[in-house]
mmCIF file of C-alpha atoms in Angstrom:
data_model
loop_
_atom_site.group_PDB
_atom_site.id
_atom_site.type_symbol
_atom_site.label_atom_id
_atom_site.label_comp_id
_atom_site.label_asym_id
_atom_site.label_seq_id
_atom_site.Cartn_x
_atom_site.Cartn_y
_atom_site.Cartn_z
ATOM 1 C CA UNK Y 174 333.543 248.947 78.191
ATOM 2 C CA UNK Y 175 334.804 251.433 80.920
ATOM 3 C CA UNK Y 176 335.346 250.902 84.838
ATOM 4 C CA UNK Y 177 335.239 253.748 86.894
ATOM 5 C CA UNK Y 178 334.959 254.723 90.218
ATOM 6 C CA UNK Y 179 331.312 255.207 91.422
ATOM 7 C CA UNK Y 180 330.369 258.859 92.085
ATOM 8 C CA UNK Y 181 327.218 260.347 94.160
ATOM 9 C CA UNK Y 182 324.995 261.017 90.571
ATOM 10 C CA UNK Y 183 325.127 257.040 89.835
ATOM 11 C CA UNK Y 184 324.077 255.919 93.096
ATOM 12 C CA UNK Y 185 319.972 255.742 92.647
ATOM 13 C CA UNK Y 186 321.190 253.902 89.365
ATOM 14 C CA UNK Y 187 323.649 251.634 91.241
ATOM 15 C CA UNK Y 188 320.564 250.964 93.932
ATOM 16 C CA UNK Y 189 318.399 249.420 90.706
ATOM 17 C CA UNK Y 190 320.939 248.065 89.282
ATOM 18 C CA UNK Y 191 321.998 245.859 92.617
ATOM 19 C CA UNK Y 192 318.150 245.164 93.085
ATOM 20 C CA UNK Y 193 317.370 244.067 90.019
ATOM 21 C CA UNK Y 194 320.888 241.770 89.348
ATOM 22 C CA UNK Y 195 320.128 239.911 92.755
ATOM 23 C CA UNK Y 196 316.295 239.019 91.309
ATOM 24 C CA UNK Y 197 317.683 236.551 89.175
ATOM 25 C CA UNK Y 198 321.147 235.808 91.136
ATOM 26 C CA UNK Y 199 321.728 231.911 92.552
ATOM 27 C CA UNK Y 200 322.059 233.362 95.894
ATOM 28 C CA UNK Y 201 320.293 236.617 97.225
ATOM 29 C CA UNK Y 202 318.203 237.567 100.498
ATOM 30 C CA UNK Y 203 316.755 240.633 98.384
ATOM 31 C CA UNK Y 204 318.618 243.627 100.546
ATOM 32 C CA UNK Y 205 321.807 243.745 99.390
ATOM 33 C CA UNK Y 206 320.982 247.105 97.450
ATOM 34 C CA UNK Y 207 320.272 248.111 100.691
ATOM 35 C CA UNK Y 208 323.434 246.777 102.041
ATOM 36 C CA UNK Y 209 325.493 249.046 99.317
ATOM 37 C CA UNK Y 210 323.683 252.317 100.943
ATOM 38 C CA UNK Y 211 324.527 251.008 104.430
ATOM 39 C CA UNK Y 212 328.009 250.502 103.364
ATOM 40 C CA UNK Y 213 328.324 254.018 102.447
ATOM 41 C CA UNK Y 214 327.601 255.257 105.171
ATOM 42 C CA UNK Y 215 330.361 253.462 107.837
ATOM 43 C CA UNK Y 216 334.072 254.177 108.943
ATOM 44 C CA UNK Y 217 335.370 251.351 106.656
ATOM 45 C CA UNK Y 218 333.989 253.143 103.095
ATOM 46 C CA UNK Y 219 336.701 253.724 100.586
ATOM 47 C CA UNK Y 220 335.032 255.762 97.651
ATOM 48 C CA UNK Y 221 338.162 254.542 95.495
ATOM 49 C CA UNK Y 222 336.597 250.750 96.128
ATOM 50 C CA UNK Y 223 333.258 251.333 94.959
ATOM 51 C CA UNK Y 224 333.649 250.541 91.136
ATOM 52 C CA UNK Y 225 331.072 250.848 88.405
ATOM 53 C CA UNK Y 226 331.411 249.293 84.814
ATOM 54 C CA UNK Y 227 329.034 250.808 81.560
ATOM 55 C CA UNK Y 228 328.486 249.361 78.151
ATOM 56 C CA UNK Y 229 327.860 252.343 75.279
ATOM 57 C CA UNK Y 230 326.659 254.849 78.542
ATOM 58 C CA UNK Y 231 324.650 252.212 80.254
ATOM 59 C CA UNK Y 232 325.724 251.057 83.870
ATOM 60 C CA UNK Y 233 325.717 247.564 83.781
ATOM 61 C CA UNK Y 234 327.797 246.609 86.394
ATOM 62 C CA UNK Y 235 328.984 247.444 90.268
ATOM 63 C CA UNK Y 236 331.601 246.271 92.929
ATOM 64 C CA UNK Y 237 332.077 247.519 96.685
ATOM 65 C CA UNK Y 238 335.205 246.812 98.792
ATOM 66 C CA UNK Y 239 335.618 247.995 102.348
ATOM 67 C CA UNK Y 240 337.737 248.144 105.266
ATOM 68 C CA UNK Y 241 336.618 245.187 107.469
ATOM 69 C CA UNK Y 242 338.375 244.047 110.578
ATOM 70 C CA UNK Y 243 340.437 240.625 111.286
ATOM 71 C CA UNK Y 244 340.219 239.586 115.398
ATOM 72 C CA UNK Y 245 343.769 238.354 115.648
ATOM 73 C CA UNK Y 246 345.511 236.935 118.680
ATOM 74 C CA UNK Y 247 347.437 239.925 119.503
ATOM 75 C CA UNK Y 248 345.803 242.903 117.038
ATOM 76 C CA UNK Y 249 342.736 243.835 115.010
ATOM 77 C CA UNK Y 250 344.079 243.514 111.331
ATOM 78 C CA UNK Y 251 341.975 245.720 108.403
ATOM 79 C CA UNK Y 252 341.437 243.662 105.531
ATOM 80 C CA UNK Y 253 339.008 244.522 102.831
ATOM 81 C CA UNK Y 254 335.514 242.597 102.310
ATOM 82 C CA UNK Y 255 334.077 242.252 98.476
ATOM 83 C CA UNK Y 256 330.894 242.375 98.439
ATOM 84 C CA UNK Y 257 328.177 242.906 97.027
ATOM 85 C CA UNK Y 258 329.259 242.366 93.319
ATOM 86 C CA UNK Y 259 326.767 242.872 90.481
ATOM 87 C CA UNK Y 260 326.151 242.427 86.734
ATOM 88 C CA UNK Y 261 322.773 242.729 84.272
ATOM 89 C CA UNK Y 262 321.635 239.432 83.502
ATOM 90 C CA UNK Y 263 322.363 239.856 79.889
ATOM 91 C CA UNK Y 264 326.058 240.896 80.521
ATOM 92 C CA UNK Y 265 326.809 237.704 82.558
ATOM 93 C CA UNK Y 266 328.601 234.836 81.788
ATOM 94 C CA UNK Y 267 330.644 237.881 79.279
ATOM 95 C CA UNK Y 268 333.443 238.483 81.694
ATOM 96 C CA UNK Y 269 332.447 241.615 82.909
ATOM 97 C CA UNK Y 270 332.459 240.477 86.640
ATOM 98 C CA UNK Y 271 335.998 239.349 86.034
ATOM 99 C CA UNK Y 272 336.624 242.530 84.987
ATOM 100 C CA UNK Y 273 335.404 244.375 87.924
ATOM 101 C CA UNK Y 274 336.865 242.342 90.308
ATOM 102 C CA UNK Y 275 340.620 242.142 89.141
ATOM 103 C CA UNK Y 276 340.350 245.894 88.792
ATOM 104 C CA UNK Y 277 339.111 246.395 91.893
ATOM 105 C CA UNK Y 278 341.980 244.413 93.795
ATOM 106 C CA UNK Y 279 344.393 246.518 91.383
ATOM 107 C CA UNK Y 280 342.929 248.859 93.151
ATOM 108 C CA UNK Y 281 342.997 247.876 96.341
ATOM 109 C CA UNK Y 282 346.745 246.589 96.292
ATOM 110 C CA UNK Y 283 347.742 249.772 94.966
ATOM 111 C CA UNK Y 284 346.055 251.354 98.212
ATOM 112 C CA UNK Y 285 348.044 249.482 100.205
ATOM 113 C CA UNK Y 286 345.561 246.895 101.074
ATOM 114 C CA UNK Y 287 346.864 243.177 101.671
ATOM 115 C CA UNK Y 288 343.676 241.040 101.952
ATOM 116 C CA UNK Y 289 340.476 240.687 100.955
ATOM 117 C CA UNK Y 290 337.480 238.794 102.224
ATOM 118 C CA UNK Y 291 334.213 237.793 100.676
ATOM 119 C CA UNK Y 292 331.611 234.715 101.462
ATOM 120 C CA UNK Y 293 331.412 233.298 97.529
ATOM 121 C CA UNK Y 294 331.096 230.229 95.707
ATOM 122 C CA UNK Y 295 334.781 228.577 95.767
ATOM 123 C CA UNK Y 296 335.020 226.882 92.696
ATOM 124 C CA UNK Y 297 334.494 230.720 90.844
ATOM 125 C CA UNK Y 298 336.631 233.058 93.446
ATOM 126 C CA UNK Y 299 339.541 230.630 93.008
ATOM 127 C CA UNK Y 300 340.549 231.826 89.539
ATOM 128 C CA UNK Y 301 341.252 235.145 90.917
ATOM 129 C CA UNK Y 302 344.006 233.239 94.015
ATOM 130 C CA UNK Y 303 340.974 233.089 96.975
ATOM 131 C CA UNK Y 304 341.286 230.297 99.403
ATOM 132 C CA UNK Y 305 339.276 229.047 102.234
ATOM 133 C CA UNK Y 306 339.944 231.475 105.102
ATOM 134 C CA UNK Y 307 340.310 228.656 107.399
ATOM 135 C CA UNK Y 308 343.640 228.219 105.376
ATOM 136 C CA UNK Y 309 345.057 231.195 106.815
ATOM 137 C CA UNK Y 310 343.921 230.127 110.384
ATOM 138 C CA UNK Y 311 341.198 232.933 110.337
ATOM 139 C CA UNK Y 312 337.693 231.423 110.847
ATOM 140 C CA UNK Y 313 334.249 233.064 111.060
ATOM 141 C CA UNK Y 314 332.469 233.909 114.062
ATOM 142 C CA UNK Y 315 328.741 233.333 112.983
ATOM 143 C CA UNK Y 316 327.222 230.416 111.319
ATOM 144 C CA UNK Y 317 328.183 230.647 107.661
ATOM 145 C CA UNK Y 318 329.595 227.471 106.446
ATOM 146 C CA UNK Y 319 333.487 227.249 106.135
ATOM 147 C CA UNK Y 320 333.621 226.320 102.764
ATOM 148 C CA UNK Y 321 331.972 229.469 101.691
ATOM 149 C CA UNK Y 322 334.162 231.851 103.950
ATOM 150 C CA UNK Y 323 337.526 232.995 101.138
ATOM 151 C CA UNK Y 324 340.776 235.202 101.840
ATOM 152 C CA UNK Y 325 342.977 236.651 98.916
ATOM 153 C CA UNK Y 326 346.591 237.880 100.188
ATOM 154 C CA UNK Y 327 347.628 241.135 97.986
ATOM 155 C CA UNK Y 328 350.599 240.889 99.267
ATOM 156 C CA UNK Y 329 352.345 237.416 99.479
ATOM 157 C CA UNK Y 330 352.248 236.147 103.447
ATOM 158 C CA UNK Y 331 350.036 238.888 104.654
ATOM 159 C CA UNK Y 332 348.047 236.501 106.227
ATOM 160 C CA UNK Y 333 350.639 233.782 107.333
ATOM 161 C CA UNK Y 334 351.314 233.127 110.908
ATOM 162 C CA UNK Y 335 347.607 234.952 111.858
ATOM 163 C CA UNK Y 336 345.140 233.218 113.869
ATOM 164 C CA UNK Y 337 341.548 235.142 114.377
ATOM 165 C CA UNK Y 338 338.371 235.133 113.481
ATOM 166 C CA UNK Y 339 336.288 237.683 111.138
ATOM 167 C CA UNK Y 340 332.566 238.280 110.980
ATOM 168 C CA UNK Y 341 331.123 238.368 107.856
#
């Protein structure tokens, strides 16, 4: 197993590989290989984020984390937001999304980063320290249930004594 960072040759492979993971994940609305390529292409992109993880040459997993933006009281605040995350169906349940993940907040903590974002199932995001945002105070601004809406702190009290909103 290797991780890497993503480079320009893997992304056609990266767009099937996204498309065809999401057939067959729990929760999908079939465009978020679409959503990778748009992700690319805006202000918050950090090409360091974009993580890719092959099996004996064979890309069988992918990760994206970028720069999104908290609405506090007094400041905007730049947080990161994980998503999407991707593995082949016959990889999951393996460990290899574990893998990409805690690598890719090594990653991101080593970049300075102090929070990350992402709309997940709770019970599976807490292993890896994520909490309801509403814990920090920070609540989203569109319809997405609360439960649903998770915050990591990198850094130990990045988040405490915020109050905003984020739209994810």
């Amino acid at each position: 197993m290797k991780i890497r960072t993503a480079i320009s040759k893997d992304y056609d492979l990266i767009y099937d590989l996204v498309k065809i993971a999401f057939q067959t994940a729990e929760v999908s609305n079939g465009k978020e290989q679409d959503f990778v390529v748009d992700l690319r292409s805006t202000q918050g992109y950090i090409e360091e984020l974009e993580l890719v993880i092959e099996e004996n040459d064979e890309l069988i997993g992918h990760i994206i984390l970028t720069e999104h933006e908290i609405n506090s009281q007094n400041s905007k605040i730049i947080g990161l937001y994980l998503a999407p995350v991707c593995v082949k169906q016959d990889y999951r349940r393996k460990g290899y999304g574990a893998e990409l993940i805690e690598k890719s907040l090594k990653k991101a903590q080593k970049l300075g980063y102090t929070s990350v974002f992402l709309v997940g199932n709770p019970e599976y995001y807490s292993k890896f320290g994520f909490r309801k945002t509403s814990d920090f105070n920070i609540y989203n601004s569109n319809v997405i249930t609360e439960e649903v809406c998770l915050a990591l702190e990198l850094k130990p009290k990045s988040l405490r004594n915020l109050r905003g909103t984020i739209d994810f």
